[in-house]
mmCIF file of C-alpha atoms in Angstrom:
data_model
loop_
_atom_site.group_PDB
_atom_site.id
_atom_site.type_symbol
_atom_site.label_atom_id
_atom_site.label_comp_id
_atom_site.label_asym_id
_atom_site.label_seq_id
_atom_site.Cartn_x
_atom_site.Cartn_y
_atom_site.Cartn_z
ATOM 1 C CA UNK A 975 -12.533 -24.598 -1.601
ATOM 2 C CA UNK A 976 -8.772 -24.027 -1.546
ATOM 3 C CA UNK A 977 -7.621 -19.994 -0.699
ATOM 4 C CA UNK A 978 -4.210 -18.653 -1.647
ATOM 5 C CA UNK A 979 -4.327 -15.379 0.182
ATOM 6 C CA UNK A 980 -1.719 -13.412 -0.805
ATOM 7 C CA UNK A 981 -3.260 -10.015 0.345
ATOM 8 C CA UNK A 982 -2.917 -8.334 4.164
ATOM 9 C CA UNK A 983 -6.179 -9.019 5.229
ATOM 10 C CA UNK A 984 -7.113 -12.005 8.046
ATOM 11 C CA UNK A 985 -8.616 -14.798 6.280
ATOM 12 C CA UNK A 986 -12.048 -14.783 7.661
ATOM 13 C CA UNK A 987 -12.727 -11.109 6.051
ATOM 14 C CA UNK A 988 -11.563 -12.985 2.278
ATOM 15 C CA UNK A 989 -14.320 -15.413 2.890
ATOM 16 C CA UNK A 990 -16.950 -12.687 3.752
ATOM 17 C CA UNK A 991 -16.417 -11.240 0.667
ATOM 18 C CA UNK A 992 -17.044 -14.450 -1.587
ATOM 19 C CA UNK A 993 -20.540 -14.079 -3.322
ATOM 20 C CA UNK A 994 -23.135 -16.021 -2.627
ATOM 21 C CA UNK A 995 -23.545 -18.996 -5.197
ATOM 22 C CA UNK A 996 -19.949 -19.016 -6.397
ATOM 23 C CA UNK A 997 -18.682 -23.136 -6.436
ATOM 24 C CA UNK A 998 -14.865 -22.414 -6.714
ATOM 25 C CA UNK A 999 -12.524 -25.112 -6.163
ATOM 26 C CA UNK A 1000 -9.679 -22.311 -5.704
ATOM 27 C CA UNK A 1001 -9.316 -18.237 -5.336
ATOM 28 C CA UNK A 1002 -6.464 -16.374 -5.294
ATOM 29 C CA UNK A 1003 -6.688 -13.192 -3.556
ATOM 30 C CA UNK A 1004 -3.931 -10.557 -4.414
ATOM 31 C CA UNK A 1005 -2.567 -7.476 -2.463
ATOM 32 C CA UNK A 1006 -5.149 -6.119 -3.823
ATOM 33 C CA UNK A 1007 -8.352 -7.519 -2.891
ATOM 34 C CA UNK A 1008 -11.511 -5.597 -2.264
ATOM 35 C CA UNK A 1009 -14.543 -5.772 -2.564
ATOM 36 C CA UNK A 1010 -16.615 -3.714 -5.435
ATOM 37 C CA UNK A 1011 -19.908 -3.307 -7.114
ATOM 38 C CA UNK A 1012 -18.485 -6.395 -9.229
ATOM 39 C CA UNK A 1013 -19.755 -10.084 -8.580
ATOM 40 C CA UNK A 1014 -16.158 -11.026 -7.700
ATOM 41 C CA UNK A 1015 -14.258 -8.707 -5.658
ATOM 42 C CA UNK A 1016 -11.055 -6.685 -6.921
ATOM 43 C CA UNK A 1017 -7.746 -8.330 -7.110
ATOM 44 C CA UNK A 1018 -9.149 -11.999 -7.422
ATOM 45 C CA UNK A 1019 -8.403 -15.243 -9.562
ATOM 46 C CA UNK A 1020 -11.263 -17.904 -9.437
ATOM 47 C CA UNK A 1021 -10.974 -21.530 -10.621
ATOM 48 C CA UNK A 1022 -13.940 -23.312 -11.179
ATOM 49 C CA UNK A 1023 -16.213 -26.006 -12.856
ATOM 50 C CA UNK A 1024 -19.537 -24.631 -12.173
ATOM 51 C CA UNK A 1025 -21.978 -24.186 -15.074
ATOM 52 C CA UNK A 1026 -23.196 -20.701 -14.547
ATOM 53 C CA UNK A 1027 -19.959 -19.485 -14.027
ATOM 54 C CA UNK A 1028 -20.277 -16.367 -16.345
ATOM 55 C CA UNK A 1029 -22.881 -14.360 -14.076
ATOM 56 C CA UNK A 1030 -19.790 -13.687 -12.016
ATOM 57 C CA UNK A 1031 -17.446 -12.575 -14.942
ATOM 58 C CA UNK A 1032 -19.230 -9.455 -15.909
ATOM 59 C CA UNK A 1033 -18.271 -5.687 -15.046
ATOM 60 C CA UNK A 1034 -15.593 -3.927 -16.827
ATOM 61 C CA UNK A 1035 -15.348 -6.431 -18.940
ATOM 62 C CA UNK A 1036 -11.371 -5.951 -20.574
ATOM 63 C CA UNK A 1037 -10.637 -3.218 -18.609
ATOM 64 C CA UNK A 1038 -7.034 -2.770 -18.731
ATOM 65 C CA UNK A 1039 -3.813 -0.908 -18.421
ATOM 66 C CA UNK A 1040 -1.303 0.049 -21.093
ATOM 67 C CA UNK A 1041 2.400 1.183 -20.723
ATOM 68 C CA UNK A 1042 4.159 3.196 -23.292
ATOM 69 C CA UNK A 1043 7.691 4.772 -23.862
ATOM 70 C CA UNK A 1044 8.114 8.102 -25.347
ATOM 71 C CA UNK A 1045 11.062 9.003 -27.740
ATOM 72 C CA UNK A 1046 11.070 12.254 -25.940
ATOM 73 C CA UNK A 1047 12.898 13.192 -22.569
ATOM 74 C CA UNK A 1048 10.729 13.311 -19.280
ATOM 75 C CA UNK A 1049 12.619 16.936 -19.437
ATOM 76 C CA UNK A 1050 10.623 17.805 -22.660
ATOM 77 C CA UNK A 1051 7.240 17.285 -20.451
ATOM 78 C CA UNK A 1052 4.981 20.203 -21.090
ATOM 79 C CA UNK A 1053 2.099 21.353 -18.489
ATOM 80 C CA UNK A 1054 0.040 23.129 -21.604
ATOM 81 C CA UNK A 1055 0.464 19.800 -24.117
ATOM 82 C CA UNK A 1056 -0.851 17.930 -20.950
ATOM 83 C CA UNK A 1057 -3.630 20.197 -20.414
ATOM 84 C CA UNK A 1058 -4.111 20.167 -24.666
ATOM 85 C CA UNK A 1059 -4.604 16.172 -24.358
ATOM 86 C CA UNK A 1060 -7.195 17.158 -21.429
ATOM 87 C CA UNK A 1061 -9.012 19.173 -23.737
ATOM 88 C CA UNK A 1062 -8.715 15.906 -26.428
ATOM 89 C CA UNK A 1063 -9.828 13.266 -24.444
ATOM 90 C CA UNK A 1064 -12.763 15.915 -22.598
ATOM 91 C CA UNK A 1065 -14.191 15.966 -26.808
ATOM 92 C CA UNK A 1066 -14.019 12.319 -27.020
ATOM 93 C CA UNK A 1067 -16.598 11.421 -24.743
ATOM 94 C CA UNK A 1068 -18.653 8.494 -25.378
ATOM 95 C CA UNK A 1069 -16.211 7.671 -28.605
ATOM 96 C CA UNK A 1070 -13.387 5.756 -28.559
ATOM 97 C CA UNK A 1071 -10.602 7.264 -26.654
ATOM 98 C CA UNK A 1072 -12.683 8.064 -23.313
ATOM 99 C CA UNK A 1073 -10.507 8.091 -20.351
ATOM 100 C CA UNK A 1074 -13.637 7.380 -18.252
ATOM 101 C CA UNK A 1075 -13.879 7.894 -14.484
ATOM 102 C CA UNK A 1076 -13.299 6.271 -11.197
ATOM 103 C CA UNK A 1077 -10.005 4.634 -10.622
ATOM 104 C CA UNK A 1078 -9.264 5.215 -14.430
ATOM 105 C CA UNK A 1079 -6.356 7.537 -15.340
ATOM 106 C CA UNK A 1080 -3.595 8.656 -18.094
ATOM 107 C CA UNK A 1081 -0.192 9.699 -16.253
ATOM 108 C CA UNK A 1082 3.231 10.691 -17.531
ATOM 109 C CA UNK A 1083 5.724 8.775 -15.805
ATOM 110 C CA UNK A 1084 9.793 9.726 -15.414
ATOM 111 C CA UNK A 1085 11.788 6.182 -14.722
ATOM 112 C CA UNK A 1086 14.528 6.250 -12.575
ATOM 113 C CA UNK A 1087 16.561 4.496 -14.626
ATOM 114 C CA UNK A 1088 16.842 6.289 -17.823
ATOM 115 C CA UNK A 1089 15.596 9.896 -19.026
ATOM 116 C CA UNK A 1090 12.853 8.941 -21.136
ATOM 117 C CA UNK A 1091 8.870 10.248 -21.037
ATOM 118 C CA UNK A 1092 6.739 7.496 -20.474
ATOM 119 C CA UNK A 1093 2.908 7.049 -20.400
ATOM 120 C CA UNK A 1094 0.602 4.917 -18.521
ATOM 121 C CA UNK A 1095 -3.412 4.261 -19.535
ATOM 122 C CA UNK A 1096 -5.706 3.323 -17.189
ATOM 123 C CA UNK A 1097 -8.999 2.598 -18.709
ATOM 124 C CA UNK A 1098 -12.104 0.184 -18.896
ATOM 125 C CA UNK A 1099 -14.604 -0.686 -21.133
ATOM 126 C CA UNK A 1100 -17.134 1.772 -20.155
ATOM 127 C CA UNK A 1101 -21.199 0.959 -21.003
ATOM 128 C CA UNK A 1102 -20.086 -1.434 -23.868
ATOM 129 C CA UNK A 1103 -19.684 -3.965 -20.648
ATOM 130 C CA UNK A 1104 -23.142 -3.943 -19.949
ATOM 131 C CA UNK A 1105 -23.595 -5.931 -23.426
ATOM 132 C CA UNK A 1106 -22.747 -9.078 -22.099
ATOM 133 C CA UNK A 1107 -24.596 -8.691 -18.405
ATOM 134 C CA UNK A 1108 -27.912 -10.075 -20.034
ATOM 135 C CA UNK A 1109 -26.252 -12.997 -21.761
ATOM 136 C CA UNK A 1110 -25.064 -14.716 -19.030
ATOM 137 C CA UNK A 1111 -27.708 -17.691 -19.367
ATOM 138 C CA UNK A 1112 -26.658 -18.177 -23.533
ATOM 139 C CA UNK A 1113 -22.807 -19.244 -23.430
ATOM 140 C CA UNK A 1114 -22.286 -18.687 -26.916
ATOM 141 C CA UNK A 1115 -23.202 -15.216 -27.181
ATOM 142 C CA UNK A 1116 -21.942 -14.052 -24.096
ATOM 143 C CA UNK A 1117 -18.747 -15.541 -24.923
ATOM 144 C CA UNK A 1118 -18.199 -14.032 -28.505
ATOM 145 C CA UNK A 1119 -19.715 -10.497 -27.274
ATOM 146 C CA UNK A 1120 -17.686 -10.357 -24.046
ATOM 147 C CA UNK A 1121 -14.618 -10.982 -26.212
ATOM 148 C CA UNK A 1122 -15.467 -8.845 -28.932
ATOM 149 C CA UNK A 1123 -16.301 -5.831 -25.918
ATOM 150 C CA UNK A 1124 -12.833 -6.537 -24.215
ATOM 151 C CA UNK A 1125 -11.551 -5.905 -27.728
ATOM 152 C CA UNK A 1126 -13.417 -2.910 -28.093
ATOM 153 C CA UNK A 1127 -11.396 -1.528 -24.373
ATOM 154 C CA UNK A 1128 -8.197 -2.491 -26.219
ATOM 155 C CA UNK A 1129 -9.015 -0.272 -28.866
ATOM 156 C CA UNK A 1130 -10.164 2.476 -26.287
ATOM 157 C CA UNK A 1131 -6.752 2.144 -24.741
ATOM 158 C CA UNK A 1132 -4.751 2.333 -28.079
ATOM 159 C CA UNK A 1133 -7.205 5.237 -28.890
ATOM 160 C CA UNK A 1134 -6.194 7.003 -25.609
ATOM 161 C CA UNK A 1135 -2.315 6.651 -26.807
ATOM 162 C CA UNK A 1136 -3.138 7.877 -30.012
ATOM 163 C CA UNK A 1137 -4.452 11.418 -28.089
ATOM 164 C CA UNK A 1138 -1.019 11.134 -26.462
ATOM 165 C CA UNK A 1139 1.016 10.890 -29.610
ATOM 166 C CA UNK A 1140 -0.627 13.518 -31.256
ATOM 167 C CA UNK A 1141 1.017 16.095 -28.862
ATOM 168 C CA UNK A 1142 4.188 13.999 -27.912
ATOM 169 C CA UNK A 1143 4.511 12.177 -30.778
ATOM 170 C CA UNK A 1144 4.919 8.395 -31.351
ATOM 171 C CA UNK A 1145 5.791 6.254 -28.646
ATOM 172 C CA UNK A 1146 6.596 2.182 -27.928
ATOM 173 C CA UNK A 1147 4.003 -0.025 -26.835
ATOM 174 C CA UNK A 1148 5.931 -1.872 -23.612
ATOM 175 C CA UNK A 1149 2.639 -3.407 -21.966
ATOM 176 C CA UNK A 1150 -0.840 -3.614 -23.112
ATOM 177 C CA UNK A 1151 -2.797 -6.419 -20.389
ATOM 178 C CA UNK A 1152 -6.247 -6.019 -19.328
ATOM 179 C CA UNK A 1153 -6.898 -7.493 -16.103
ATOM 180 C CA UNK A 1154 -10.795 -8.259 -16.490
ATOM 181 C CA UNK A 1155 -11.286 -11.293 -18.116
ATOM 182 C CA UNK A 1156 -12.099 -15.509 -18.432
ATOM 183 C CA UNK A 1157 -9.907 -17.930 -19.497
ATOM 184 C CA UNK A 1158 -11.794 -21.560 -20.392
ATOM 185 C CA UNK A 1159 -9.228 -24.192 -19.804
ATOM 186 C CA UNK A 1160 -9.410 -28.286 -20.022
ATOM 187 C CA UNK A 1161 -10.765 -28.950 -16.470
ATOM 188 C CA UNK A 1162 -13.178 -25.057 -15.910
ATOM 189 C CA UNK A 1163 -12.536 -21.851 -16.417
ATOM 190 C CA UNK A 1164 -9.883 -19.117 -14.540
ATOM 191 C CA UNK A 1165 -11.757 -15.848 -14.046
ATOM 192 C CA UNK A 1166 -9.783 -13.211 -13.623
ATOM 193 C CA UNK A 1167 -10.768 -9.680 -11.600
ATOM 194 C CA UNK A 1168 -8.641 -6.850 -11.736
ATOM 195 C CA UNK A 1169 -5.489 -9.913 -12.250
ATOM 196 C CA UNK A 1170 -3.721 -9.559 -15.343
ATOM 197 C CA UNK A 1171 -2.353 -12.612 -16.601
ATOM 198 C CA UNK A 1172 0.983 -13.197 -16.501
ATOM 199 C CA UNK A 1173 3.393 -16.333 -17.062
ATOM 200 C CA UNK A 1174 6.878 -16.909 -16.501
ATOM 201 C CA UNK A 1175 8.900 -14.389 -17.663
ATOM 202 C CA UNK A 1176 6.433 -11.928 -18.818
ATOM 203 C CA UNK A 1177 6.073 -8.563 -17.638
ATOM 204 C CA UNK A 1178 2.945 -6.663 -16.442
ATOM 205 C CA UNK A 1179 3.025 -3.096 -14.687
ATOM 206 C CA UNK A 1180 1.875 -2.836 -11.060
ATOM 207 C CA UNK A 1181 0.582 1.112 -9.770
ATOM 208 C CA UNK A 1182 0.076 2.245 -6.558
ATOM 209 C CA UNK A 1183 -1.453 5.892 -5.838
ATOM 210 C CA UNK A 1184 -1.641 9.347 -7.710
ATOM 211 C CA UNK A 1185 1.438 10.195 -6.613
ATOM 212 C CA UNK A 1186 3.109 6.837 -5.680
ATOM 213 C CA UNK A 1187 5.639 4.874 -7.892
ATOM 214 C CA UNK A 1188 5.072 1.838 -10.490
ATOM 215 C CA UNK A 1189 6.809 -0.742 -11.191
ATOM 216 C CA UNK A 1190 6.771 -3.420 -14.166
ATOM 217 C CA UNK A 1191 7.487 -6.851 -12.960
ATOM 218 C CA UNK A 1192 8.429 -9.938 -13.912
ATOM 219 C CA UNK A 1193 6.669 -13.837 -13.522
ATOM 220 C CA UNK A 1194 8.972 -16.220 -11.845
ATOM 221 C CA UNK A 1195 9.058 -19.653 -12.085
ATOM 222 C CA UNK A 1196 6.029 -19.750 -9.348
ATOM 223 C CA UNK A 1197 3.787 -18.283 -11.550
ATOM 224 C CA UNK A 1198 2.188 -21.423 -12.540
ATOM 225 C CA UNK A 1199 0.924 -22.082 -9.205
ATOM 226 C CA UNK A 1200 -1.305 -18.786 -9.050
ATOM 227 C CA UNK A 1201 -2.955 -19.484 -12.504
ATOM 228 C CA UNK A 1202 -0.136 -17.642 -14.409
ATOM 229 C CA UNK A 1203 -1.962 -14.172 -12.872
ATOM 230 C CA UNK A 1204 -0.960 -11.086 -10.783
ATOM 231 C CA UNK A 1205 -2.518 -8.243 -9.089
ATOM 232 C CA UNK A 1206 -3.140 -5.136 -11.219
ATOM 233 C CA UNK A 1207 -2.325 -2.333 -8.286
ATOM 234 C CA UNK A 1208 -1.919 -2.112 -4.850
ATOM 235 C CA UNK A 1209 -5.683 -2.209 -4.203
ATOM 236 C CA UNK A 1210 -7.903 0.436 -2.360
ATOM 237 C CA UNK A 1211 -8.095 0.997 1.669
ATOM 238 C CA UNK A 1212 -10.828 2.690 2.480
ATOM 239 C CA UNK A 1213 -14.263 2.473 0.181
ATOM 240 C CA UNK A 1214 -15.365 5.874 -1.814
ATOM 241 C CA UNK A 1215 -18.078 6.977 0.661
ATOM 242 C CA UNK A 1216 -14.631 6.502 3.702
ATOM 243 C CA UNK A 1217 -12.377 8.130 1.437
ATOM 244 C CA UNK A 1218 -15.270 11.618 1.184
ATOM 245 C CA UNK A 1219 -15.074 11.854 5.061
ATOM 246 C CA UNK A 1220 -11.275 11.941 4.874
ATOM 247 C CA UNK A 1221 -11.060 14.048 2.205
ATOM 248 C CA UNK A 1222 -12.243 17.321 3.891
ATOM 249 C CA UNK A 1223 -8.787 17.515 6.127
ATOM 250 C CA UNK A 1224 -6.340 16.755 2.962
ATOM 251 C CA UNK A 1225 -4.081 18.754 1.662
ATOM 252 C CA UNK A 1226 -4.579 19.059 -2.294
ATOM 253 C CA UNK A 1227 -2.107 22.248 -2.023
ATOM 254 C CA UNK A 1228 0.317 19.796 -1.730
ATOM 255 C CA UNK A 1229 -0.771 17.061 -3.833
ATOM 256 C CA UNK A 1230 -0.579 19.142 -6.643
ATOM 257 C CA UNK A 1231 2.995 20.443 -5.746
ATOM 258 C CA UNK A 1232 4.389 16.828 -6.360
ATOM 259 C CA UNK A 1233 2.384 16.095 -9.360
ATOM 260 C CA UNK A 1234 0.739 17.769 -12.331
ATOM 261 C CA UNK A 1235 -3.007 18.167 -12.313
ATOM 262 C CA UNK A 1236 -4.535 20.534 -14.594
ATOM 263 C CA UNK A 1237 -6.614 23.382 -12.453
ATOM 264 C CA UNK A 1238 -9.603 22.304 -15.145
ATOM 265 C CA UNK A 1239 -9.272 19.041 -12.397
ATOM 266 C CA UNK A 1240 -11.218 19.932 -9.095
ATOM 267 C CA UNK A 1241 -10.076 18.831 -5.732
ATOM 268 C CA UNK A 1242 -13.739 17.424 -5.750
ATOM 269 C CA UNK A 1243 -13.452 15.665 -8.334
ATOM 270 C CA UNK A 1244 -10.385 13.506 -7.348
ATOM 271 C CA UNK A 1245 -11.227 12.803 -3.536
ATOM 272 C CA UNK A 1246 -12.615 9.908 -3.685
ATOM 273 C CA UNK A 1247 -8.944 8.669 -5.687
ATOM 274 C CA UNK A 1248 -6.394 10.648 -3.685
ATOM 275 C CA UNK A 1249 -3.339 9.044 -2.863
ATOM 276 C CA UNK A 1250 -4.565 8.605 1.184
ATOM 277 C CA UNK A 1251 -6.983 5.775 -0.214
ATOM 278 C CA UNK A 1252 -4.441 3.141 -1.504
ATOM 279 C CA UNK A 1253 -1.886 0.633 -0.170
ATOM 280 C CA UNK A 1254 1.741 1.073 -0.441
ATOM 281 C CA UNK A 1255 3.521 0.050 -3.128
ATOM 282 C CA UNK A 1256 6.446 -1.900 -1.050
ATOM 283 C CA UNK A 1257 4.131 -3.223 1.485
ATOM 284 C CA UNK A 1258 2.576 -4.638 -1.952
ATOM 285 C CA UNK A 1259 5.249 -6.264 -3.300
ATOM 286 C CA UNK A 1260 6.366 -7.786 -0.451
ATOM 287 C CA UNK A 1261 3.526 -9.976 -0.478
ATOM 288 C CA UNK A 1262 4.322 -11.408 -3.830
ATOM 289 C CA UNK A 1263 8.149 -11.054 -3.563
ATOM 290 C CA UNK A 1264 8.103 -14.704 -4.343
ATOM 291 C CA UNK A 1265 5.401 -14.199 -7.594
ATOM 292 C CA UNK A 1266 7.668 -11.750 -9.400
ATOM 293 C CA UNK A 1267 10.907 -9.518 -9.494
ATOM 294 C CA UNK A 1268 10.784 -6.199 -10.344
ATOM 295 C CA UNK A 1269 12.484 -4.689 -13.507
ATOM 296 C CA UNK A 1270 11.678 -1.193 -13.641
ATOM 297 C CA UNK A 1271 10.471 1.493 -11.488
ATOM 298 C CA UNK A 1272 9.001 4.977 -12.240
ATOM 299 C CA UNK A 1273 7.698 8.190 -10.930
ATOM 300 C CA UNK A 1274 4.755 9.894 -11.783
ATOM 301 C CA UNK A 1275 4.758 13.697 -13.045
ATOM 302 C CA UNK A 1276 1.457 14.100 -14.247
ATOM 303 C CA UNK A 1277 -2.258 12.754 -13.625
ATOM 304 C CA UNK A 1278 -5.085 13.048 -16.300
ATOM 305 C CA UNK A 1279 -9.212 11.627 -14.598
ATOM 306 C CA UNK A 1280 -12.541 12.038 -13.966
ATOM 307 C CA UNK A 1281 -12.510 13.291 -17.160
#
């Protein structure tokens, strides 16, 4: 089994945190690698031949990210819209639309490069995963229903942007990857874990923490050798149950100071998410300087979650 470890962490950890029963002939392991409540862990690519490959392709199935620019000024930004499109997305529960919970989020987002509002959707798949998690033994049907669920996330994303244009009005569709996915090639299959893929010359957006910048980046030439993929975030530090201990001594105060939460938002509700609990964007991309270049980096104004 070949490793490409392009994460911080000392090799033997990686290999601790390969499941049992998994016949790769290659992983990839990206800044952000961690493990999960997934088969695979977080911020993975897997390359293999084995026949029962698809027990370790479910969870989250075409959960994904989506990047979108405003015709409006980050200037025109309104705190009671935002809170509005809290209200929206709070009523679409369990319809298409839902935000969800966890790691999932809607931010605005000013660039430092130009004046426009920009938007960035976080969001999964929620239970319409679970369809495919007792097909694993029937190829056939856990193919078609795992593709037609990570179509259903798309639509949940595009849904989510829809809540947004109804208060901000219409927007441009810059990115739209999800990052939980298979790809069956001539010689296996690529399995993808929170990795978007990404070729030569394409662009895919990278986030760090609540109140941490994003870039978009761009595939080199060297994408090929990483299974045209890339990380989708910096990756967490510290598991949930870490991140409740630490919570207790952080200041929220603050938080909210640099970036707009609505008060509806509880500081117990975000703990678990705060911006103490994920990598730093530089140290990130530093580790894949070679993988991609950056084009564009933003700033984020306002968090929507644990909605």
């Amino acid at each position: 089994m070949k490793i490409q470890n392009y994460s911080a962490e000392p090799i033997h950890k990686l290999y601790s945190w390969i499941p049992r029963g998994l016949k790769a002939e290659e992983i990839i392991f990206f800044p952000d690698a961690c493990p999960g409540k997934s088969p695979l862990p977080t911020g993975t690519v897997v390359k293999t031949k084995q026949a029962d490959w698809r027990k370790f392709a479910i969870s989250d199935c075409g959960c994904g990210m989506l990047l979108a620019k405003s015709k409006l000024k980050w200037s025109d930004f309104s705190k009671s819209t935002w809170d509005a499109i809290y209200q929206d997305l709070k009523n679409n529960k369990g319809k298409l639309g839902d935000l969800g919970s966890g790691n999932h989020f809607l931010d605005a987002l000013r660039s430092y490069d130009d004046e426009s509002l920009y938007f960035l959707i976080h969001t999964g798949s929620r239970n319409e995963s679970k369809l495919v998690d007792h097909l694993i033994d029937q190829p056939k049907a856990f193919d078609r229903t795992f593709l037609d669920v990570c179509q259903w996330a798309e639509n949940n994303r595009r849904a989510v942007l829809g809540i947004v244009e109804k208060h901000f009005g219409k927007t441009e569709v810059l990115i739209d990857k999800n990052h939980n996915h298979f790809e069956i090639i001539e010689d296996g299959v690529i399995i993808r874990k929170g990795a978007s893929k990404l070729q030569e010359g394409e662009l895919t957006v990278i986030p760090s923490n609540m109140v941490g910048d994003i870039v978009t980046v761009r595939g080199t030439a060297k994408a090929s050798s990483i299974y045209n993929s890339m990380c989708h975030g910096t990756g967490r530090t510290m598991s949930r149950s870490d991140a409740k201990l630490l919570s207790k001594d952080y200041d929220y105060k603050a938080l909210r100071s640099e970036i707009y939460i609505p008060e509806i938002i509880k500081n117990e509700s975000i703990k678990t998410d705060a911006p103490f609990c994920y990598r730093d964007l530089d140290a990130c991309l530093d580790l894949i300087s070679d993988l991609v270049e950056v084009v564009q980096r933003f700033k984020p104004m306002a968090y929507l979650g644990q909605i």
